[in-house]
Amino acid sequence: MIVSRLMQLTGKVLSVTGIAGLWIFPANVQAEWKVNLQRPITEIARVQYDLHMMIMAIITVIALIVFAVMFYSIIRFRKSKGAQPAKFTHSTKAEVLWTVIPTLILIGMAVPSTKALLLMEDTTESDMVVKVTGFQWGWHYDYMEENVSFYSMLATPQSQITGSETKGENYLLEVNNHLVLPLGKKVRFLLTAKDVIHAWWVPQLGGKKDAIPGFINEMWVRADETGIFRGQCAELCGKDHGYMPIVVEVVDDAQYQAWLEGRRNQG
Amino acid sequence: MTSTVADHHHDEVPKGISRWLFTTNHKDIGTLYLWFAFIMFLVGGAMSLIIRTELFQPGLQVVDPHFFNQMTTVHALVMVFGAVMPGFVGFANWMIPMMIGAPDMALPRLNNWSFWLLPPAALLLIISLFVPGGGPAAGWTLYPPLSSQGGMGVDFTIFTVHLLGMSSILGSINIIATILNMRAPGMTLMKMPLFVWTWLITAFLLLAAIPVFAGAVTMLLTDRHFGTAFFDPAGGGDPVLFQHIFWFFGHPEVYILILPAFGIISQVIPTFSRKPLFGYTSMVFASVAIAFLSFIVWAHHMYTVGMPLSGELFFMYATMLIAIPTGVKIFNWLATMWRGSMTFETPMLYAIACVALFTVGGLTGLTMSITPADFQYHDTYYIVAHFHYTIFAGSVLGMLAGVYYWLPKWTGHMYDETLGKWHFWLTVIGFNITFFPQHFLGLAGMPRRIPDYALQFADFNQVSTIGAFIMGFAQLILLVVVVKAIRGGKEASSEVWENPEGLEWTVPSPPPYHTFATPPQVR
Amino acid sequence: MTLLDATSDGRDFRLLVRLNYSLTLVAAYRVVGLCCAVGLVTAVGIVTAGAWPAPPFGGLELVVLGSAFYVAQRCTRVLDWRVAQGERLMVTKRIEAGQKYRRLYRHWAQVRLSSRHRWYPSQLWPGPHGRFIEIGAELTEHDRIRTEGQFELPLAALGGLIAIPNRYKIQN
């Protein structure tokens, strides 16, 4: 059994890699090559984005300096060019310098980070509460004050996953019931889980938070624009971890009220 | 005349399988460790190629999701506990006694035992993949409650971890006893080569970290089978407790994986720069500082579990501090190269690549220390890219630098420089093609540990897979290089390189079966 | 390691058998004590967090660490010291508890090395027939074999410390 399984596996590996160059599939059509964080649409996500860009700028400069010195040394001090080795073994001045300067840079980074953290952890004065429960493998949303609750699970058909059907535009990022949120309202999320640990993450709304069985975690979101925003479970939660997306639809207040009404009538 | 008699005994090397089974010789045991690590490296590498093949394009083509999770889990366990840690212990066994002028390790029989615990452990882990229910599939971090759901394979893994932990503890106790107790006259602590220093610190880290891990997996075991509820919320337990305990082990563990590589780099760069190591004292203190800090930063692996604000702030500040000693090390290496007289044999190429790419990994690590930003990075491919830049580019490239550096000493033959350079360039280029795009994937929002992904991630994943195959197959060149060097080649002198520093270069290549019969004098 | 001290004609010699030791007893106590202290603090923290199964593993490990240091230290304090003057050869074995010695006539002395090349370490037994005394149990296998060689030819035993080339000087 083991041998046959291995052989099967080898065959599959070879078939996929062997004809790698020849495979044409829809992904190539909409090539995106995205290299940075998704466009933020909440205050938290914006703060994170700005912090991220600031730190990236700092580390890029540091990396460039390190590489410049390194490549200069490699080019300039090679034996083949007749470089004679110097004898020095230490220099207190230099060592103090490259301890103190990084410390100052770190302090410079710590200040805005602390501010951002304080902002993110402030879940007070929220307008509404949504309880999010992760389970294997989907999400359950409960609008606690509105008496509305529903399940939200992957809507991508199995045939697209196995490849017998062309993959749709939002492959793996589509669900049967969207989580609908009103524009401009501070929504407080209470996160928990039924079985194992999950993590609720919509990149454009801000960071992720773990949904842990037996615990309730908090986070908040205030969306600044309407639209549909997609995310995924971010903590390994078993076999179908890759198949529990999150779709958030931000609408204006009137639409939101209408949607709530519709939901109540359904339920 | 005495010497004739003594020499007669001197070179009698036991033959056959029992030489390897019952050996108490530090060189034999070092060789065993290194071969074991290399085999595990190939096994783990093969698993990563399965992962990368599945991720070559969206959809499920090669494996089912459950097997995919087993692959990611076992790949990590094999690489961390089977390849990198034993590899460095192999280096320690070979080099530490030679570097400090000791005849052998302090406790040779214990040494034998700590090696022979490894093969059964590895076997147990591989077998776990084929038992009903499959191998561990909860990630190498084994987070409960998910790990409580697994089948018998998880129990196998727990026993594996116990065996491997025991092996590392015995190994590190031996290393500590050797370094502290067996130094040749005159070899004071502050004269020890940096590789010996970093291993001494690593050994203490292992002593502190491994029992905690053993405790954590034992609690997992009793939760699974004996009705306890340490981590089971239904029984009043706390799943987050496991994460705290795991990372209390896990963060020192990452420095266990990197510090010996720092040591090797600190040996290689001075040799090929023909200039003494810059800032020896600050290197030692930086290593000690890194080791100390590693015990108070564990929760930066779990910013998203919902810690109190004060906790998040503390761990953020503490984590940022690690950048300072790490920076000192990198600057010191640069200063060693500065105004040197460099040549670029394969070990030096690996050492430079290690410093350069580890710098990238270190800097992305700095971005993650920032708690608010980490909420975006956490559990994405950005993390995957980061830790491969530290563990592959740091530990493995450092180890490869060491292999090429000391291979002539071990075998008595020079390795094939051309093949070595091929190995180097293919590995480093393949590595960057594999892992650099993963930074972008992570930032764009691709979570880690998923067998299938949305269409916008397809392009970089393809690139990454191609890189992985280049890098993976390049490692077979190493096998050729090593086998060639063992079987013959240009004889290596005892110094091998141009004026290298260290006692290991005062003995012939290959060194006699028993190195220092009488202690060398260190002046 | 075995240190040999002989007159130039080799008739009188002194052989000192012991391990390298670079750690004093006090320092060994300190190292083990420090490990225990750190272990205790960690253990208290971990037990407070509710993970009491972890510290026993740490305790077990500290026992092994202590034993390893004990063995290493004991080895360094066992001195096998042989002195030969003229016709007589004295083997002195010093252990903490006291010392054992045999006075042998050089011509009658034999050296036996048992069970070489088995996985179990060999034993070195100098002495006249029937009155052997084991020495060098703490040595590595090679050193024991080498010591036997030195023993067998005490008259010819000459030599000293191998000097390391001048170039090897560690900076700082």
mmCIF file of N, CA and C in Angstrom, chain A residues 2 5 12 20 23 25 27 30 32-34 37-38 48 52 56 72-73 77-79 83 85-86 88-89 95 98 103 106 113-114 118 120-121 136 161 167-168 171 196-197 201 203 208 210 215 217 232 234-236 238-239 241 243, chain B residues 56-60 62 65 67 69 130 138 145 149 238 243 274-275 278-279 282 304-305 309 312 317 320 324 331-332 338-342 370 372 375-380 382 443-444 447 449 452-453 455-456 458-460 462 498:
data_model
loop_
_atom_site.group_PDB
_atom_site.id
_atom_site.type_symbol
_atom_site.label_atom_id
_atom_site.label_comp_id
_atom_site.label_asym_id
_atom_site.label_seq_id
_atom_site.Cartn_x
_atom_site.Cartn_y
_atom_site.Cartn_z
ATOM 1 N N ILE A 2 1.886 1.180 0.862
ATOM 2 C CA ILE A 2 2.797 2.327 0.969
ATOM 3 C C ILE A 2 3.480 2.574 -0.368
ATOM 4 N N ARG A 5 1.247 3.952 -2.940
ATOM 5 C CA ARG A 5 0.944 5.347 -2.661
ATOM 6 C C ARG A 5 2.093 6.247 -3.109
ATOM 7 N N LYS A 12 2.323 11.634 -10.039
ATOM 8 C CA LYS A 12 1.639 12.930 -10.071
ATOM 9 C C LYS A 12 2.631 14.076 -10.075
ATOM 10 N N ALA A 20 5.139 21.442 -16.811
ATOM 11 C CA ALA A 20 4.839 22.702 -16.134
ATOM 12 C C ALA A 20 4.691 23.837 -17.128
ATOM 13 N N TRP A 23 1.351 24.107 -19.257
ATOM 14 C CA TRP A 23 0.013 24.243 -18.686
ATOM 15 C C TRP A 23 -0.488 25.666 -18.837
ATOM 16 N N PHE A 25 -3.634 27.982 -17.693
ATOM 17 C CA PHE A 25 -4.832 28.002 -16.858
ATOM 18 C C PHE A 25 -5.209 29.444 -16.576
ATOM 19 N N ALA A 27 -5.357 31.442 -14.280
ATOM 20 C CA ALA A 27 -4.588 32.338 -13.431
ATOM 21 C C ALA A 27 -3.696 33.250 -14.258
ATOM 22 N N GLN A 30 -5.237 36.576 -15.585
ATOM 23 C CA GLN A 30 -5.364 37.748 -14.723
ATOM 24 C C GLN A 30 -4.139 37.883 -13.823
ATOM 25 N N GLU A 32 -1.387 39.127 -11.621
ATOM 26 C CA GLU A 32 -1.446 40.360 -10.844
ATOM 27 C C GLU A 32 -0.106 40.762 -10.253
ATOM 28 N N TRP A 33 0.708 39.789 -9.854
ATOM 29 C CA TRP A 33 2.033 40.078 -9.296
ATOM 30 C C TRP A 33 1.969 41.115 -8.187
ATOM 31 N N LYS A 34 0.999 40.999 -7.311
ATOM 32 C CA LYS A 34 0.894 41.968 -6.210
ATOM 33 C C LYS A 34 2.054 41.777 -5.243
ATOM 34 N N LEU A 37 0.981 45.037 0.768
ATOM 35 C CA LEU A 37 -0.262 44.846 1.504
ATOM 36 C C LEU A 37 -1.431 45.359 0.674
ATOM 37 N N GLN A 38 -2.612 44.756 0.897
ATOM 38 C CA GLN A 38 -3.791 45.209 0.176
ATOM 39 C C GLN A 38 -4.189 46.616 0.623
ATOM 40 N N GLN A 48 -1.716 50.346 10.110
ATOM 41 C CA GLN A 48 -0.804 49.221 9.880
ATOM 42 C C GLN A 48 -0.029 49.415 8.588
ATOM 43 N N HIS A 52 3.900 49.730 8.305
ATOM 44 C CA HIS A 52 4.588 48.763 7.451
ATOM 45 C C HIS A 52 5.498 49.479 6.457
ATOM 46 N N MET A 56 9.504 49.250 6.368
ATOM 47 C CA MET A 56 10.111 48.736 5.137
ATOM 48 C C MET A 56 11.158 49.713 4.628
ATOM 49 N N TYR A 72 31.434 46.564 -1.609
ATOM 50 C CA TYR A 72 32.641 47.376 -1.730
ATOM 51 C C TYR A 72 33.850 46.560 -1.253
ATOM 52 N N SER A 73 33.706 45.920 -0.095
ATOM 53 C CA SER A 73 34.817 45.112 0.432
ATOM 54 C C SER A 73 35.168 43.993 -0.534
ATOM 55 N N PHE A 77 38.799 44.746 -1.665
ATOM 56 C CA PHE A 77 39.817 44.087 -0.832
ATOM 57 C C PHE A 77 39.996 42.633 -1.211
ATOM 58 N N ARG A 78 40.249 42.394 -2.485
ATOM 59 C CA ARG A 78 40.483 41.000 -2.836
ATOM 60 C C ARG A 78 41.956 40.748 -3.036
ATOM 61 N N LYS A 79 42.343 39.537 -2.718
ATOM 62 C CA LYS A 79 43.750 39.199 -2.782
ATOM 63 C C LYS A 79 44.264 39.297 -4.214
ATOM 64 N N ALA A 83 45.446 43.153 -2.439
ATOM 65 C CA ALA A 83 45.100 43.791 -1.164
ATOM 66 C C ALA A 83 45.924 43.166 -0.038
ATOM 67 N N PRO A 85 46.229 42.492 3.929
ATOM 68 C CA PRO A 85 45.326 42.521 5.083
ATOM 69 C C PRO A 85 45.800 43.493 6.157
ATOM 70 N N ALA A 86 44.856 44.241 6.711
ATOM 71 C CA ALA A 86 45.168 45.099 7.851
ATOM 72 C C ALA A 86 45.248 44.235 9.095
ATOM 73 N N PHE A 88 44.022 45.320 12.317
ATOM 74 C CA PHE A 88 43.189 45.722 13.461
ATOM 75 C C PHE A 88 42.211 44.624 13.871
ATOM 76 N N THR A 89 41.911 44.555 15.170
ATOM 77 C CA THR A 89 40.994 43.530 15.661
ATOM 78 C C THR A 89 39.775 44.128 16.347
ATOM 79 N N GLU A 95 32.373 50.169 17.486
ATOM 80 C CA GLU A 95 31.437 49.245 18.124
ATOM 81 C C GLU A 95 30.369 49.986 18.919
ATOM 82 N N TRP A 98 27.861 51.416 16.320
ATOM 83 C CA TRP A 98 26.841 50.547 15.732
ATOM 84 C C TRP A 98 26.037 49.795 16.781
ATOM 85 N N THR A 103 19.982 51.411 18.320
ATOM 86 C CA THR A 103 19.098 51.630 19.463
ATOM 87 C C THR A 103 18.205 52.843 19.207
ATOM 88 N N LEU A 106 15.551 52.031 16.744
ATOM 89 C CA LEU A 106 14.503 51.207 17.349
ATOM 90 C C LEU A 106 13.560 52.053 18.177
ATOM 91 N N SER A 113 4.621 52.671 16.883
ATOM 92 C CA SER A 113 4.048 51.336 17.039
ATOM 93 C C SER A 113 3.197 51.269 18.287
ATOM 94 N N THR A 114 3.705 51.874 19.370
ATOM 95 C CA THR A 114 2.948 51.861 20.613
ATOM 96 C C THR A 114 1.625 52.592 20.435
ATOM 97 N N LEU A 118 -2.175 51.023 20.873
ATOM 98 C CA LEU A 118 -3.174 51.575 21.791
ATOM 99 C C LEU A 118 -4.490 51.802 21.053
ATOM 100 N N MET A 120 -5.550 50.207 18.368
ATOM 101 C CA MET A 120 -6.186 48.963 17.953
ATOM 102 C C MET A 120 -6.869 48.248 19.094
ATOM 103 N N GLU A 121 -6.315 48.377 20.279
ATOM 104 C CA GLU A 121 -6.855 47.613 21.398
ATOM 105 C C GLU A 121 -8.019 48.315 22.073
ATOM 106 N N GLN A 136 -14.918 23.927 12.230
ATOM 107 C CA GLN A 136 -14.338 23.190 11.112
ATOM 108 C C GLN A 136 -15.425 22.877 10.099
ATOM 109 N N ILE A 161 -12.229 23.088 -7.706
ATOM 110 C CA ILE A 161 -11.027 22.755 -6.939
ATOM 111 C C ILE A 161 -10.271 21.621 -7.599
ATOM 112 N N LYS A 167 -11.811 27.679 -13.117
ATOM 113 C CA LYS A 167 -11.889 28.372 -11.842
ATOM 114 C C LYS A 167 -12.465 29.768 -12.024
ATOM 115 N N GLY A 168 -13.382 30.129 -11.136
ATOM 116 C CA GLY A 168 -14.037 31.426 -11.228
ATOM 117 C C GLY A 168 -13.124 32.550 -10.756
ATOM 118 N N TYR A 171 -12.209 32.490 -6.989
ATOM 119 C CA TYR A 171 -11.937 31.109 -6.604
ATOM 120 C C TYR A 171 -11.447 31.035 -5.166
ATOM 121 N N VAL A 196 -11.481 23.905 17.194
ATOM 122 C CA VAL A 196 -10.044 24.182 17.279
ATOM 123 C C VAL A 196 -9.820 25.669 17.055
ATOM 124 N N ILE A 197 -8.548 26.083 17.111
ATOM 125 C CA ILE A 197 -8.254 27.505 16.960
ATOM 126 C C ILE A 197 -8.321 27.919 15.488
ATOM 127 N N TRP A 201 -9.496 36.838 9.495
ATOM 128 C CA TRP A 201 -8.604 37.825 8.868
ATOM 129 C C TRP A 201 -9.140 38.297 7.530
ATOM 130 N N PRO A 203 -7.675 41.140 5.181
ATOM 131 C CA PRO A 203 -6.518 42.041 5.148
ATOM 132 C C PRO A 203 -6.899 43.516 5.034
ATOM 133 N N LYS A 208 -5.457 40.338 11.926
ATOM 134 C CA LYS A 208 -6.224 39.152 12.253
ATOM 135 C C LYS A 208 -6.281 38.970 13.761
ATOM 136 N N ASP A 210 -7.091 35.624 16.662
ATOM 137 C CA ASP A 210 -7.394 34.207 16.797
ATOM 138 C C ASP A 210 -8.774 34.010 17.399
ATOM 139 N N PHE A 215 -12.466 30.776 24.753
ATOM 140 C CA PHE A 215 -12.027 32.144 24.998
ATOM 141 C C PHE A 215 -12.826 33.095 24.122
ATOM 142 N N ASN A 217 -12.109 36.646 22.187
ATOM 143 C CA ASN A 217 -11.191 37.720 21.822
ATOM 144 C C ASN A 217 -11.968 38.872 21.222
ATOM 145 N N GLN A 232 -9.406 35.176 4.681
ATOM 146 C CA GLN A 232 -9.372 33.734 4.902
ATOM 147 C C GLN A 232 -9.061 33.436 6.360
ATOM 148 N N ALA A 234 -6.719 32.181 9.084
ATOM 149 C CA ALA A 234 -5.270 32.305 9.048
ATOM 150 C C ALA A 234 -4.568 31.412 10.062
ATOM 151 N N GLU A 235 -5.299 30.539 10.731
ATOM 152 C CA GLU A 235 -4.615 29.648 11.661
ATOM 153 C C GLU A 235 -4.949 28.220 11.260
ATOM 154 N N LEU A 236 -3.932 27.413 11.070
ATOM 155 C CA LEU A 236 -4.135 26.039 10.628
ATOM 156 C C LEU A 236 -5.189 25.366 11.498
ATOM 157 N N GLY A 238 -6.894 22.308 10.404
ATOM 158 C CA GLY A 238 -7.254 20.968 9.955
ATOM 159 C C GLY A 238 -7.332 20.877 8.445
ATOM 160 N N LYS A 239 -7.959 19.805 8.002
ATOM 161 C CA LYS A 239 -7.972 19.423 6.592
ATOM 162 C C LYS A 239 -8.391 20.580 5.675
ATOM 163 N N HIS A 241 -8.562 23.792 6.140
ATOM 164 C CA HIS A 241 -8.131 25.122 6.570
ATOM 165 C C HIS A 241 -8.072 26.092 5.389
ATOM 166 N N TYR A 243 -9.967 26.202 3.005
ATOM 167 C CA TYR A 243 -11.277 26.357 2.362
ATOM 168 C C TYR A 243 -12.297 27.007 3.288
ATOM 169 N N PHE B 56 2.137 24.563 -7.043
ATOM 170 C CA PHE B 56 2.556 25.103 -8.333
ATOM 171 C C PHE B 56 1.421 25.871 -8.994
ATOM 172 N N GLN B 57 0.207 25.408 -8.805
ATOM 173 C CA GLN B 57 -0.933 26.109 -9.375
ATOM 174 C C GLN B 57 -2.135 25.935 -8.471
ATOM 175 N N PRO B 58 -3.122 26.828 -8.588
ATOM 176 C CA PRO B 58 -4.303 26.711 -7.735
ATOM 177 C C PRO B 58 -5.065 25.427 -8.037
ATOM 178 N N GLY B 59 -5.850 24.970 -7.073
ATOM 179 C CA GLY B 59 -6.562 23.716 -7.234
ATOM 180 C C GLY B 59 -5.778 22.597 -6.590
ATOM 181 N N LEU B 60 -6.424 21.447 -6.512
ATOM 182 C CA LEU B 60 -5.750 20.295 -5.920
ATOM 183 C C LEU B 60 -5.316 19.364 -7.027
ATOM 184 N N VAL B 62 -2.002 17.129 -6.692
ATOM 185 C CA VAL B 62 -1.097 16.036 -6.356
ATOM 186 C C VAL B 62 -1.506 15.312 -5.084
ATOM 187 N N PRO B 65 -5.696 17.569 0.927
ATOM 188 C CA PRO B 65 -5.324 18.568 1.930
ATOM 189 C C PRO B 65 -4.760 17.957 3.212
ATOM 190 N N PHE B 67 -3.047 15.181 3.591
ATOM 191 C CA PHE B 67 -1.667 14.774 3.388
ATOM 192 C C PHE B 67 -0.757 15.993 3.234
ATOM 193 N N ASN B 69 -1.113 18.800 4.799
ATOM 194 C CA ASN B 69 -0.810 19.269 6.160
ATOM 195 C C ASN B 69 0.231 18.384 6.831
ATOM 196 N N PHE B 130 2.449 6.640 7.882
ATOM 197 C CA PHE B 130 1.781 5.516 7.254
ATOM 198 C C PHE B 130 0.835 4.777 8.186
ATOM 199 N N ALA B 138 -0.869 18.993 12.378
ATOM 200 C CA ALA B 138 -1.265 20.231 13.044
ATOM 201 C C ALA B 138 -0.170 21.279 12.983
ATOM 202 N N PRO B 145 -6.273 22.645 20.283
ATOM 203 C CA PRO B 145 -6.919 21.333 20.253
ATOM 204 C C PRO B 145 -6.736 20.574 18.936
ATOM 205 N N GLN B 149 -6.832 16.187 17.864
ATOM 206 C CA GLN B 149 -7.740 15.486 16.951
ATOM 207 C C GLN B 149 -7.056 14.394 16.148
ATOM 208 N N ASP B 238 -6.659 25.318 28.977
ATOM 209 C CA ASP B 238 -6.336 26.567 28.300
ATOM 210 C C ASP B 238 -5.457 26.271 27.085
ATOM 211 N N GLN B 243 0.584 27.231 23.778
ATOM 212 C CA GLN B 243 1.373 28.112 22.913
ATOM 213 C C GLN B 243 2.450 28.828 23.708
ATOM 214 N N ARG B 274 41.961 36.769 5.592
ATOM 215 C CA ARG B 274 43.355 36.817 6.060
ATOM 216 C C ARG B 274 43.550 37.910 7.099
ATOM 217 N N LYS B 275 42.626 37.960 8.008
ATOM 218 C CA LYS B 275 42.613 39.039 8.972
ATOM 219 C C LYS B 275 41.868 38.498 10.188
ATOM 220 N N PHE B 278 37.069 40.551 13.726
ATOM 221 C CA PHE B 278 36.903 41.865 14.339
ATOM 222 C C PHE B 278 36.014 41.732 15.571
ATOM 223 N N GLY B 279 36.436 42.343 16.680
ATOM 224 C CA GLY B 279 35.587 42.440 17.860
ATOM 225 C C GLY B 279 35.221 41.105 18.493
ATOM 226 N N SER B 282 33.159 41.488 21.686
ATOM 227 C CA SER B 282 31.778 41.921 21.501
ATOM 228 C C SER B 282 30.959 40.810 20.842
ATOM 229 N N THR B 304 -1.402 37.407 18.077
ATOM 230 C CA THR B 304 -2.829 37.460 17.740
ATOM 231 C C THR B 304 -3.704 36.645 18.688
ATOM 232 N N VAL B 305 -3.127 36.020 19.735
ATOM 233 C CA VAL B 305 -3.992 35.205 20.598
ATOM 234 C C VAL B 305 -4.829 36.039 21.550
ATOM 235 N N LEU B 309 -2.810 44.222 26.678
ATOM 236 C CA LEU B 309 -2.025 45.260 26.013
ATOM 237 C C LEU B 309 -0.610 45.337 26.573
ATOM 238 N N GLU B 312 1.533 42.684 25.142
ATOM 239 C CA GLU B 312 1.910 42.941 23.754
ATOM 240 C C GLU B 312 3.019 43.983 23.680
ATOM 241 N N TYR B 317 8.749 45.377 22.705
ATOM 242 C CA TYR B 317 10.009 46.076 23.023
ATOM 243 C C TYR B 317 11.158 45.075 23.160
ATOM 244 N N MET B 320 12.314 43.815 19.818
ATOM 245 C CA MET B 320 13.094 44.799 19.049
ATOM 246 C C MET B 320 14.538 44.834 19.530
ATOM 247 N N ILE B 324 19.693 44.550 18.222
ATOM 248 C CA ILE B 324 20.965 45.215 18.522
ATOM 249 C C ILE B 324 22.137 44.227 18.541
ATOM 250 N N PHE B 331 27.717 43.589 11.725
ATOM 251 C CA PHE B 331 28.704 44.659 11.498
ATOM 252 C C PHE B 331 30.114 44.151 11.753
ATOM 253 N N ASN B 332 30.272 43.301 12.761
ATOM 254 C CA ASN B 332 31.605 42.769 13.042
ATOM 255 C C ASN B 332 32.129 41.918 11.888
ATOM 256 N N TRP B 338 36.464 44.053 5.934
ATOM 257 C CA TRP B 338 36.961 45.382 5.573
ATOM 258 C C TRP B 338 38.490 45.415 5.659
ATOM 259 N N ARG B 339 39.119 45.856 4.597
ATOM 260 C CA ARG B 339 40.576 45.956 4.506
ATOM 261 C C ARG B 339 41.263 44.604 4.746
ATOM 262 N N GLY B 340 40.576 43.550 4.391
ATOM 263 C CA GLY B 340 41.217 42.242 4.421
ATOM 264 C C GLY B 340 41.870 41.976 3.072
ATOM 265 N N SER B 341 42.190 40.705 2.860
ATOM 266 C CA SER B 341 42.759 40.317 1.567
ATOM 267 C C SER B 341 42.016 39.057 1.174
ATOM 268 N N MET B 342 40.867 39.279 0.522
ATOM 269 C CA MET B 342 39.910 38.180 0.409
ATOM 270 C C MET B 342 40.119 37.315 -0.822
ATOM 271 N N ILE B 370 7.133 44.455 15.363
ATOM 272 C CA ILE B 370 6.189 45.552 15.561
ATOM 273 C C ILE B 370 4.784 44.965 15.625
ATOM 274 N N PRO B 372 1.580 45.902 15.887
ATOM 275 C CA PRO B 372 0.452 46.240 15.015
ATOM 276 C C PRO B 372 0.661 45.751 13.588
ATOM 277 N N PHE B 375 0.104 41.976 13.025
ATOM 278 C CA PHE B 375 -1.260 41.471 12.844
ATOM 279 C C PHE B 375 -1.535 41.206 11.367
ATOM 280 N N GLN B 376 -0.872 41.952 10.488
ATOM 281 C CA GLN B 376 -1.006 41.656 9.061
ATOM 282 C C GLN B 376 -0.077 40.520 8.621
ATOM 283 N N TYR B 377 1.148 40.486 9.163
ATOM 284 C CA TYR B 377 2.113 39.496 8.686
ATOM 285 C C TYR B 377 1.842 38.094 9.231
ATOM 286 N N HIS B 378 1.304 38.039 10.445
ATOM 287 C CA HIS B 378 1.208 36.782 11.168
ATOM 288 C C HIS B 378 0.534 35.689 10.341
ATOM 289 N N ASP B 379 1.162 34.492 10.366
ATOM 290 C CA ASP B 379 0.585 33.318 9.698
ATOM 291 C C ASP B 379 0.374 33.498 8.201
ATOM 292 N N THR B 380 1.195 34.335 7.575
ATOM 293 C CA THR B 380 1.131 34.429 6.121
ATOM 294 C C THR B 380 2.445 33.907 5.533
ATOM 295 N N TYR B 382 4.601 35.652 4.316
ATOM 296 C CA TYR B 382 5.675 36.564 4.700
ATOM 297 C C TYR B 382 6.510 35.930 5.818
ATOM 298 N N LEU B 443 2.465 39.372 1.935
ATOM 299 C CA LEU B 443 1.935 40.728 2.064
ATOM 300 C C LEU B 443 0.618 40.865 1.318
ATOM 301 N N ALA B 444 0.521 40.222 0.158
ATOM 302 C CA ALA B 444 -0.711 40.323 -0.623
ATOM 303 C C ALA B 444 -1.850 39.549 0.021
ATOM 304 N N PRO B 447 -2.408 33.191 3.263
ATOM 305 C CA PRO B 447 -2.083 32.558 4.539
ATOM 306 C C PRO B 447 -1.133 31.380 4.316
ATOM 307 N N ARG B 449 0.337 27.462 5.148
ATOM 308 C CA ARG B 449 -0.235 26.140 5.394
ATOM 309 C C ARG B 449 -1.558 25.895 4.684
ATOM 310 N N ASP B 452 -4.127 25.094 -1.316
ATOM 311 C CA ASP B 452 -4.800 25.623 -2.489
ATOM 312 C C ASP B 452 -5.002 27.113 -2.219
ATOM 313 N N TYR B 453 -4.994 27.914 -3.276
ATOM 314 C CA TYR B 453 -5.039 29.352 -3.014
ATOM 315 C C TYR B 453 -5.818 30.071 -4.090
ATOM 316 N N LEU B 455 -6.705 32.849 -6.999
ATOM 317 C CA LEU B 455 -5.989 32.968 -8.270
ATOM 318 C C LEU B 455 -4.934 34.061 -8.284
ATOM 319 N N GLN B 456 -5.130 35.126 -7.474
ATOM 320 C CA GLN B 456 -4.147 36.209 -7.586
ATOM 321 C C GLN B 456 -2.764 35.815 -7.058
ATOM 322 N N ALA B 458 -1.265 33.020 -7.936
ATOM 323 C CA ALA B 458 -0.740 31.942 -8.767
ATOM 324 C C ALA B 458 0.661 32.214 -9.302
ATOM 325 N N ASP B 459 0.923 33.441 -9.734
ATOM 326 C CA ASP B 459 2.184 33.693 -10.449
ATOM 327 C C ASP B 459 3.407 33.494 -9.564
ATOM 328 N N PHE B 460 3.371 34.137 -8.415
ATOM 329 C CA PHE B 460 4.543 34.025 -7.540
ATOM 330 C C PHE B 460 4.712 32.596 -7.031
ATOM 331 N N GLN B 462 4.132 29.938 -8.713
ATOM 332 C CA GLN B 462 4.802 29.197 -9.772
ATOM 333 C C GLN B 462 6.303 29.441 -9.755
ATOM 334 N N GLU B 498 45.155 29.205 3.712
ATOM 335 C CA GLU B 498 46.329 30.034 3.928
ATOM 336 C C GLU B 498 46.290 30.595 5.346
#
